[in-house]
């Protein structure tokens, strides 16, 4: 089984312009192994906005030199 690295997280707070409430926004990064004939790894960038429970993957860099893969949505 593949084992992801621990997530490294960077968070900041900003103020909502309309209601004046504080918003928490976090970026995070992790290494995600890819199972294949020669083990490789991807480096994922994730975002969590406004106190959401989980992360959304935004884009990935692969160690094979390919262009970053951007998540849709």
C-alpha positions as a LaTeX table, in Angstrom:
\begin{tabular}{lrrr}
\hline
Residue & $x$ (\AA) & $y$ (\AA) & $z$ (\AA) \\
\hline
Unk1 & 0.00 & 0.00 & 0.00 \\
Unk2 & 1.13 & 3.53 & $-0.77$ \\
Unk3 & 1.73 & 5.87 & 2.15 \\
Unk4 & 1.32 & 9.64 & 1.69 \\
Unk5 & 3.65 & 11.99 & 3.55 \\
Unk6 & 2.29 & 14.09 & 6.39 \\
Unk7 & 0.61 & 17.29 & 5.18 \\
Unk8 & 2.55 & 20.54 & 5.73 \\
Unk9 & 0.00 & 23.32 & 6.26 \\
Unk10 & 0.15 & 27.14 & 6.05 \\
Unk11 & $-2.91$ & 29.08 & 7.26 \\
Unk12 & $-3.89$ & 32.71 & 7.34 \\
Unk13 & $-6.93$ & 34.75 & 8.41 \\
Unk14 & $-8.68$ & 37.48 & 6.50 \\
Unk15 & $-11.79$ & 39.56 & 6.97 \\
Unk16 & $-14.89$ & 39.14 & 4.86 \\
Unk17 & $-15.76$ & 42.45 & 3.19 \\
Unk18 & $-19.55$ & 42.24 & 3.62 \\
Unk19 & $-20.17$ & 40.72 & 7.02 \\
Unk20 & $-16.97$ & 41.50 & 8.83 \\
Unk21 & $-16.31$ & 37.91 & 9.94 \\
Unk22 & $-12.87$ & 36.31 & 10.06 \\
Unk23 & $-12.17$ & 33.68 & 7.40 \\
Unk24 & $-9.49$ & 30.96 & 7.70 \\
Unk25 & $-7.76$ & 29.87 & 4.49 \\
Unk26 & $-5.06$ & 27.20 & 4.36 \\
Unk27 & $-2.66$ & 25.90 & 1.71 \\
Unk28 & $-0.96$ & 22.57 & 2.20 \\
Unk29 & 1.50 & 20.30 & 0.43 \\
Unk30 & 2.24 & 16.58 & 0.51 \\
Unk31 & 4.22 & 13.90 & $-1.31$ \\
Unk32 & 2.07 & 11.17 & $-2.85$ \\
Unk33 & 3.84 & 8.00 & $-4.06$ \\
Unk34 & 2.74 & 6.47 & $-7.37$ \\
Unk35 & 2.89 & 2.69 & $-7.66$ \\
Unk36 & 4.49 & 1.56 & $-10.92$ \\
Unk37 & 7.47 & $-0.47$ & $-12.19$ \\
Unk38 & 9.86 & 2.21 & $-10.90$ \\
Unk39 & 8.41 & 4.01 & $-7.92$ \\
Unk40 & 7.78 & 7.69 & $-8.52$ \\
Unk41 & 6.12 & 10.45 & $-6.52$ \\
Unk42 & 3.83 & 13.41 & $-7.05$ \\
Unk43 & 3.90 & 16.64 & $-5.08$ \\
Unk44 & 0.35 & 17.85 & $-4.38$ \\
Unk45 & $-0.82$ & 21.35 & $-3.49$ \\
Unk46 & $-4.10$ & 21.48 & $-1.57$ \\
Unk47 & $-6.42$ & 24.23 & $-0.33$ \\
Unk48 & $-8.93$ & 24.46 & 2.50 \\
Unk49 & $-11.08$ & 27.60 & 2.61 \\
Unk50 & $-13.31$ & 29.22 & 5.18 \\
Unk51 & $-13.01$ & 26.49 & 7.79 \\
Unk52 & $-13.92$ & 23.61 & 5.46 \\
Unk53 & $-13.49$ & 20.14 & 6.94 \\
Unk54 & $-11.19$ & 18.79 & 4.22 \\
Unk55 & $-8.74$ & 19.80 & 1.51 \\
Unk56 & $-9.33$ & 20.20 & $-2.22$ \\
Unk57 & $-6.43$ & 19.23 & $-4.47$ \\
Unk58 & $-5.50$ & 22.22 & $-6.65$ \\
Unk59 & $-2.55$ & 20.94 & $-8.68$ \\
Unk60 & 0.14 & 18.29 & $-8.80$ \\
Unk61 & 3.76 & 18.24 & $-9.92$ \\
Unk62 & 5.16 & 14.91 & $-11.07$ \\
Unk63 & 8.78 & 13.82 & $-10.66$ \\
Unk64 & 8.92 & 12.69 & $-14.31$ \\
Unk65 & 9.24 & 16.28 & $-15.53$ \\
Unk66 & 5.75 & 16.63 & $-16.96$ \\
Unk67 & 3.74 & 19.82 & $-16.78$ \\
Unk68 & 1.81 & 20.30 & $-13.54$ \\
Unk69 & $-1.67$ & 18.80 & $-13.52$ \\
Unk70 & $-4.34$ & 21.28 & $-12.48$ \\
Unk71 & $-7.46$ & 20.02 & $-10.76$ \\
Unk72 & $-10.74$ & 20.95 & $-12.38$ \\
Unk73 & $-13.31$ & 23.12 & $-10.67$ \\
\hline
\end{tabular}
